[in-house]
Amino acid sequence: MPSVTAPRSTAQAVEPAGSTQVDPAPRHRERHLFRLWFALPAMALVTFFFLTPFVANAVLSFMQWTGFSSTISFNGLANFRSLMALGILGHATWVTIAFAVTTMLTQNVIGLALAKALQETNRVNSIYRSVFFLPVLMSPLAAGFIWAAILSDHGPVNQFLGLLAGHEVAYSWLGHPVSALLTVGIIDGWKWSGLVTLVYIAGLNTIPRTVREAALLDGAGPWRRFVGIEMPLLAPAFTFNLVLTLVGSFSALDVIFATTKGGPGTATSVLNVAVFNQYGMGLFGTSSALSFMIAILVIVTAVPMIWFLRRREVHG
Amino acid sequence: MSTTSAPATSPLRLVPLEEHGRPPRARLRPAAVLKYVVLTLVAVPWVGLPLWMLVVNAGKTTQEAAIPSVSLPSHWSFADNLSVVLDQGHYLTGLRNSLLVTVPVVVLVLLLGSMAAWTFARTPWRWLRVWYYVFALSIILPPAIVPTVVILTRTGLTGTVAGYALALVGTRLGIIVFLTTGYLRTLPSDYEDAAQMDGAGRWQTFRHVILPLLQPVLFTAAVMTVINVWNDFLFALYMIQGSDNATLPLTLYQFSSAGQYSINWNLVFMHVILTSAPLLIAYVVLQKRIMSGLTDGGVTG
């Protein structure tokens, strides 16, 4: 029980109990007004560091602005056009989508499989859960460095493959465009899949036991129980995991900085790497345009995804 | 393996049996054994190998670690590498700055976030709903870093730990507000009303009623925020200047880029160990609570 140590105010004590329900509108208003003060600091900080920068970024995408001149002027779609002409915008967008999808699939496939395996809460499962959660604590930079070493030309993975193949294998996982992009995506997925696992476990645990038992009694096998009962009832966990893992990896940078720095060539140059490169060259307008492109990606994917997945939640 | 009763000491006698509603022999089915064999075979390369690589290569000389491998160092130079990282890796400066950022950011985010959540959960005004959606949007929309840097420059905060910390608070508040508001809405306002009726001030009601009610969700939110802020690299890269202000991820990155031709794996790995150590230690101590908090549905609310 929460304790209230405040002295009783006589003014309120004499009021009949339940008077708040029949308060006239103005008093009701006043009753709520004070709470505005409680929200004000958070509102101010979100205005300063989310809302204003976000709007400014959208506006700056259409501005001519570099570090070499002090004037900022409207230039329409010129930033996007020049980025298109340089082959940066389209390429970085595709790389970002491929990276994000790889990451999302890794996290959710691994996460769901582990959640099913470790669904029941008991001592052994708790140990496994804790072990698989460890990568979540690592910084993505650290994850990048570790896996870059493991996947290096003469690293453990190639040594193991060499053992299987019977001859030396020195495949450069991070040195070929396609494998580099897949690899960095999987490394990022590796880092977060422990968390996704726990969200799925939480979702599975909200499924009423009676539902599962009913299916069991009706003779449904494990696979049918999973597809027919658990998958639909997991809908809220799916919404959360799929949206946040996809949207989160649209703005990834760390793992790529620690492994390929965008290379080989520009094979792993996601939008945020391109943003940093433009920013580093003092091209703030084009940098903002690329950053705005991430926002567009988020909006065009997250909104339909939330809409679709939420609908499943209702009908599921 | 299909005996009818499991010995009490068997690690596979896992679940309180009545919870699962199946006869005891189900626990010892070969399928269950197979499951844990497979899980172990996955865990070894997935978690074991990276940790093993870290430790053995952090103990090697630079030459020996030039080709990182799973073999033990021929001669442990753990102490030498440790002193190099402490000297040249700016580790202690990074640790100080990381603590200076993480602790206030987490406290502020939780406090201001739950204060705002009280407003959003209990005040039925329509324009406040719009604000609530702004907070929710700040979770999924990407951070607009360039304008944020401009704002910090205009306010004279650019490059400083304080400006960086404020920007983190402003962008991490959304998820806390979202989680705590959702949680608070599921609770009746009886406690608050009773406290108010007893003459408790607003702040007292918040401090003694709302905060204790929110405690379970705040713990989970704190865990996620600590992990997120401690490991933040993106914001630090743009908003912090100079090695005196650098937080641990930034010192790690600067240190790793210092090698002239290639990465000195032994030193980078030593830095990674030291950078991750504070969180790992906290995790080992609090692990039970963290796990139960996250699996009780704290994230999805």
PDB file of N, CA and C in Angstrom, chain A residues 243-292:
ATOM      1  N   VAL A 243       7.707  -4.275 -36.064  1.00  0.00           N
ATOM      2  CA  VAL A 243       7.798  -2.844 -36.340  1.00  0.00           C
ATOM      3  C   VAL A 243       9.082  -2.278 -35.748  1.00  0.00           C
ATOM      4  N   LEU A 244       9.335  -2.565 -34.480  1.00  0.00           N
ATOM      5  CA  LEU A 244      10.500  -1.928 -33.855  1.00  0.00           C
ATOM      6  C   LEU A 244      11.821  -2.448 -34.409  1.00  0.00           C
ATOM      7  N   THR A 245      11.891  -3.745 -34.758  1.00  0.00           N
ATOM      8  CA  THR A 245      13.171  -4.222 -35.294  1.00  0.00           C
ATOM      9  C   THR A 245      13.424  -3.651 -36.681  1.00  0.00           C
ATOM     10  N   LEU A 246      12.366  -3.540 -37.486  1.00  0.00           N
ATOM     11  CA  LEU A 246      12.555  -2.997 -38.838  1.00  0.00           C
ATOM     12  C   LEU A 246      12.883  -1.502 -38.788  1.00  0.00           C
ATOM     13  N   VAL A 247      12.041  -0.782 -38.052  1.00  0.00           N
ATOM     14  CA  VAL A 247      12.210   0.665 -37.979  1.00  0.00           C
ATOM     15  C   VAL A 247      13.545   1.019 -37.312  1.00  0.00           C
ATOM     16  N   GLY A 248      13.886   0.273 -36.273  1.00  0.00           N
ATOM     17  CA  GLY A 248      15.152   0.537 -35.567  1.00  0.00           C
ATOM     18  C   GLY A 248      16.349   0.350 -36.485  1.00  0.00           C
ATOM     19  N   SER A 249      16.292  -0.663 -37.352  1.00  0.00           N
ATOM     20  CA  SER A 249      17.486  -0.912 -38.159  1.00  0.00           C
ATOM     21  C   SER A 249      17.561   0.000 -39.384  1.00  0.00           C
ATOM     22  N   PHE A 250      16.507   0.760 -39.668  1.00  0.00           N
ATOM     23  CA  PHE A 250      16.614   1.782 -40.710  1.00  0.00           C
ATOM     24  C   PHE A 250      17.646   2.841 -40.333  1.00  0.00           C
ATOM     25  N   SER A 251      17.792   3.104 -39.046  1.00  0.00           N
ATOM     26  CA  SER A 251      18.775   4.127 -38.657  1.00  0.00           C
ATOM     27  C   SER A 251      20.028   3.528 -38.018  1.00  0.00           C
ATOM     28  N   ALA A 252      20.366   2.305 -38.410  1.00  0.00           N
ATOM     29  CA  ALA A 252      21.568   1.674 -37.854  1.00  0.00           C
ATOM     30  C   ALA A 252      22.833   2.306 -38.433  1.00  0.00           C
ATOM     31  N   LEU A 253      23.868   2.281 -37.620  1.00  0.00           N
ATOM     32  CA  LEU A 253      25.152   2.810 -38.060  1.00  0.00           C
ATOM     33  C   LEU A 253      26.300   2.057 -37.391  1.00  0.00           C
ATOM     34  N   ASP A 254      26.145   1.787 -36.093  1.00  0.00           N
ATOM     35  CA  ASP A 254      27.239   1.292 -35.252  1.00  0.00           C
ATOM     36  C   ASP A 254      27.925   0.045 -35.797  1.00  0.00           C
ATOM     37  N   VAL A 255      27.120  -1.005 -36.060  1.00  0.00           N
ATOM     38  CA  VAL A 255      27.711  -2.276 -36.479  1.00  0.00           C
ATOM     39  C   VAL A 255      28.506  -2.076 -37.765  1.00  0.00           C
ATOM     40  N   ILE A 256      27.954  -1.247 -38.666  1.00  0.00           N
ATOM     41  CA  ILE A 256      28.616  -1.019 -39.947  1.00  0.00           C
ATOM     42  C   ILE A 256      29.908  -0.236 -39.760  1.00  0.00           C
ATOM     43  N   PHE A 257      29.897   0.733 -38.859  1.00  0.00           N
ATOM     44  CA  PHE A 257      31.118   1.493 -38.589  1.00  0.00           C
ATOM     45  C   PHE A 257      32.212   0.599 -38.012  1.00  0.00           C
ATOM     46  N   ALA A 258      31.814  -0.399 -37.242  1.00  0.00           N
ATOM     47  CA  ALA A 258      32.817  -1.256 -36.606  1.00  0.00           C
ATOM     48  C   ALA A 258      33.315  -2.354 -37.537  1.00  0.00           C
ATOM     49  N   THR A 259      32.579  -2.607 -38.645  1.00  0.00           N
ATOM     50  CA  THR A 259      32.996  -3.714 -39.506  1.00  0.00           C
ATOM     51  C   THR A 259      33.489  -3.244 -40.870  1.00  0.00           C
ATOM     52  N   THR A 260      32.598  -2.660 -41.655  1.00  0.00           N
ATOM     53  CA  THR A 260      32.959  -2.368 -43.048  1.00  0.00           C
ATOM     54  C   THR A 260      33.099  -0.877 -43.330  1.00  0.00           C
ATOM     55  N   LYS A 261      32.626  -0.042 -42.444  1.00  0.00           N
ATOM     56  CA  LYS A 261      32.590   1.421 -42.658  1.00  0.00           C
ATOM     57  C   LYS A 261      31.876   1.771 -43.970  1.00  0.00           C
ATOM     58  N   GLY A 262      30.951   0.915 -44.385  1.00  0.00           N
ATOM     59  CA  GLY A 262      30.191   1.192 -45.598  1.00  0.00           C
ATOM     60  C   GLY A 262      30.663   0.403 -46.803  1.00  0.00           C
ATOM     61  N   GLY A 263      31.840  -0.201 -46.692  1.00  0.00           N
ATOM     62  CA  GLY A 263      32.425  -0.907 -47.821  1.00  0.00           C
ATOM     63  C   GLY A 263      31.997  -2.360 -47.879  1.00  0.00           C
ATOM     64  N   PRO A 264      32.542  -3.161 -48.765  1.00  0.00           N
ATOM     65  CA  PRO A 264      33.519  -2.779 -49.785  1.00  0.00           C
ATOM     66  C   PRO A 264      32.881  -1.853 -50.825  1.00  0.00           C
ATOM     67  N   GLY A 265      33.615  -0.840 -51.225  1.00  0.00           N
ATOM     68  CA  GLY A 265      33.029   0.205 -52.064  1.00  0.00           C
ATOM     69  C   GLY A 265      31.939   0.897 -51.269  1.00  0.00           C
ATOM     70  N   THR A 266      30.707   0.807 -51.754  1.00  0.00           N
ATOM     71  CA  THR A 266      29.597   1.372 -50.989  1.00  0.00           C
ATOM     72  C   THR A 266      28.555   0.293 -50.716  1.00  0.00           C
ATOM     73  N   ALA A 267      29.009  -0.974 -50.691  1.00  0.00           N
ATOM     74  CA  ALA A 267      28.069  -2.099 -50.603  1.00  0.00           C
ATOM     75  C   ALA A 267      27.255  -2.076 -49.321  1.00  0.00           C
ATOM     76  N   THR A 268      27.805  -1.555 -48.238  1.00  0.00           N
ATOM     77  CA  THR A 268      27.055  -1.539 -46.977  1.00  0.00           C
ATOM     78  C   THR A 268      26.799  -0.102 -46.501  1.00  0.00           C
ATOM     79  N   SER A 269      26.849   0.841 -47.441  1.00  0.00           N
ATOM     80  CA  SER A 269      26.576   2.242 -47.093  1.00  0.00           C
ATOM     81  C   SER A 269      25.079   2.445 -46.917  1.00  0.00           C
ATOM     82  N   VAL A 270      24.590   2.209 -45.711  1.00  0.00           N
ATOM     83  CA  VAL A 270      23.182   2.479 -45.437  1.00  0.00           C
ATOM     84  C   VAL A 270      22.986   3.992 -45.386  1.00  0.00           C
ATOM     85  N   LEU A 271      21.743   4.439 -45.321  1.00  0.00           N
ATOM     86  CA  LEU A 271      21.457   5.874 -45.356  1.00  0.00           C
ATOM     87  C   LEU A 271      22.217   6.636 -44.273  1.00  0.00           C
ATOM     88  N   ASN A 272      22.261   6.062 -43.061  1.00  0.00           N
ATOM     89  CA  ASN A 272      22.917   6.801 -41.995  1.00  0.00           C
ATOM     90  C   ASN A 272      24.421   6.952 -42.212  1.00  0.00           C
ATOM     91  N   VAL A 273      25.042   5.994 -42.907  1.00  0.00           N
ATOM     92  CA  VAL A 273      26.456   6.137 -43.258  1.00  0.00           C
ATOM     93  C   VAL A 273      26.603   7.262 -44.280  1.00  0.00           C
ATOM     94  N   ALA A 274      25.687   7.283 -45.248  1.00  0.00           N
ATOM     95  CA  ALA A 274      25.707   8.348 -46.252  1.00  0.00           C
ATOM     96  C   ALA A 274      25.468   9.715 -45.607  1.00  0.00           C
ATOM     97  N   VAL A 275      24.552   9.774 -44.627  1.00  0.00           N
ATOM     98  CA  VAL A 275      24.310  11.021 -43.901  1.00  0.00           C
ATOM     99  C   VAL A 275      25.608  11.508 -43.273  1.00  0.00           C
ATOM    100  N   PHE A 276      26.320  10.590 -42.625  1.00  0.00           N
ATOM    101  CA  PHE A 276      27.560  10.962 -41.956  1.00  0.00           C
ATOM    102  C   PHE A 276      28.611  11.426 -42.953  1.00  0.00           C
ATOM    103  N   ASN A 277      28.694  10.757 -44.093  1.00  0.00           N
ATOM    104  CA  ASN A 277      29.680  11.161 -45.097  1.00  0.00           C
ATOM    105  C   ASN A 277      29.396  12.558 -45.634  1.00  0.00           C
ATOM    106  N   GLN A 278      28.123  12.834 -45.958  1.00  0.00           N
ATOM    107  CA  GLN A 278      27.756  14.162 -46.459  1.00  0.00           C
ATOM    108  C   GLN A 278      28.028  15.226 -45.398  1.00  0.00           C
ATOM    109  N   TYR A 279      27.662  14.906 -44.171  1.00  0.00           N
ATOM    110  CA  TYR A 279      27.880  15.826 -43.052  1.00  0.00           C
ATOM    111  C   TYR A 279      29.364  16.123 -42.895  1.00  0.00           C
ATOM    112  N   GLY A 280      30.169  15.056 -43.019  1.00  0.00           N
ATOM    113  CA  GLY A 280      31.623  15.215 -42.888  1.00  0.00           C
ATOM    114  C   GLY A 280      32.202  16.113 -43.964  1.00  0.00           C
ATOM    115  N   MET A 281      31.565  16.144 -45.137  1.00  0.00           N
ATOM    116  CA  MET A 281      32.043  16.999 -46.222  1.00  0.00           C
ATOM    117  C   MET A 281      31.480  18.410 -46.116  1.00  0.00           C
ATOM    118  N   GLY A 282      30.689  18.657 -45.084  1.00  0.00           N
ATOM    119  CA  GLY A 282      30.115  19.986 -44.904  1.00  0.00           C
ATOM    120  C   GLY A 282      28.891  20.233 -45.757  1.00  0.00           C
ATOM    121  N   LEU A 283      28.333  19.160 -46.340  1.00  0.00           N
ATOM    122  CA  LEU A 283      27.152  19.321 -47.193  1.00  0.00           C
ATOM    123  C   LEU A 283      25.903  19.047 -46.355  1.00  0.00           C
ATOM    124  N   PHE A 284      25.517  20.047 -45.574  1.00  0.00           N
ATOM    125  CA  PHE A 284      24.446  19.816 -44.597  1.00  0.00           C
ATOM    126  C   PHE A 284      23.087  19.639 -45.254  1.00  0.00           C
ATOM    127  N   GLY A 285      22.854  20.314 -46.383  1.00  0.00           N
ATOM    128  CA  GLY A 285      21.570  20.191 -47.075  1.00  0.00           C
ATOM    129  C   GLY A 285      21.335  18.777 -47.562  1.00  0.00           C
ATOM    130  N   THR A 286      22.305  18.215 -48.286  1.00  0.00           N
ATOM    131  CA  THR A 286      22.139  16.853 -48.792  1.00  0.00           C
ATOM    132  C   THR A 286      22.135  15.852 -47.636  1.00  0.00           C
ATOM    133  N   SER A 287      22.900  16.157 -46.608  1.00  0.00           N
ATOM    134  CA  SER A 287      22.905  15.298 -45.431  1.00  0.00           C
ATOM    135  C   SER A 287      21.507  15.221 -44.825  1.00  0.00           C
ATOM    136  N   SER A 288      20.849  16.394 -44.716  1.00  0.00           N
ATOM    137  CA  SER A 288      19.479  16.415 -44.198  1.00  0.00           C
ATOM    138  C   SER A 288      18.530  15.667 -45.113  1.00  0.00           C
ATOM    139  N   ALA A 289      18.752  15.808 -46.418  1.00  0.00           N
ATOM    140  CA  ALA A 289      17.868  15.134 -47.373  1.00  0.00           C
ATOM    141  C   ALA A 289      17.944  13.619 -47.183  1.00  0.00           C
ATOM    142  N   LEU A 290      19.169  13.094 -46.974  1.00  0.00           N
ATOM    143  CA  LEU A 290      19.323  11.656 -46.765  1.00  0.00           C
ATOM    144  C   LEU A 290      18.681  11.225 -45.449  1.00  0.00           C
ATOM    145  N   SER A 291      18.839  12.087 -44.437  1.00  0.00           N
ATOM    146  CA  SER A 291      18.244  11.793 -43.135  1.00  0.00           C
ATOM    147  C   SER A 291      16.721  11.773 -43.247  1.00  0.00           C
ATOM    148  N   PHE A 292      16.201  12.703 -44.054  1.00  0.00           N
ATOM    149  CA  PHE A 292      14.746  12.768 -44.268  1.00  0.00           C
ATOM    150  C   PHE A 292      14.264  11.509 -44.991  1.00  0.00           C
TER     151      PHE A 292
END
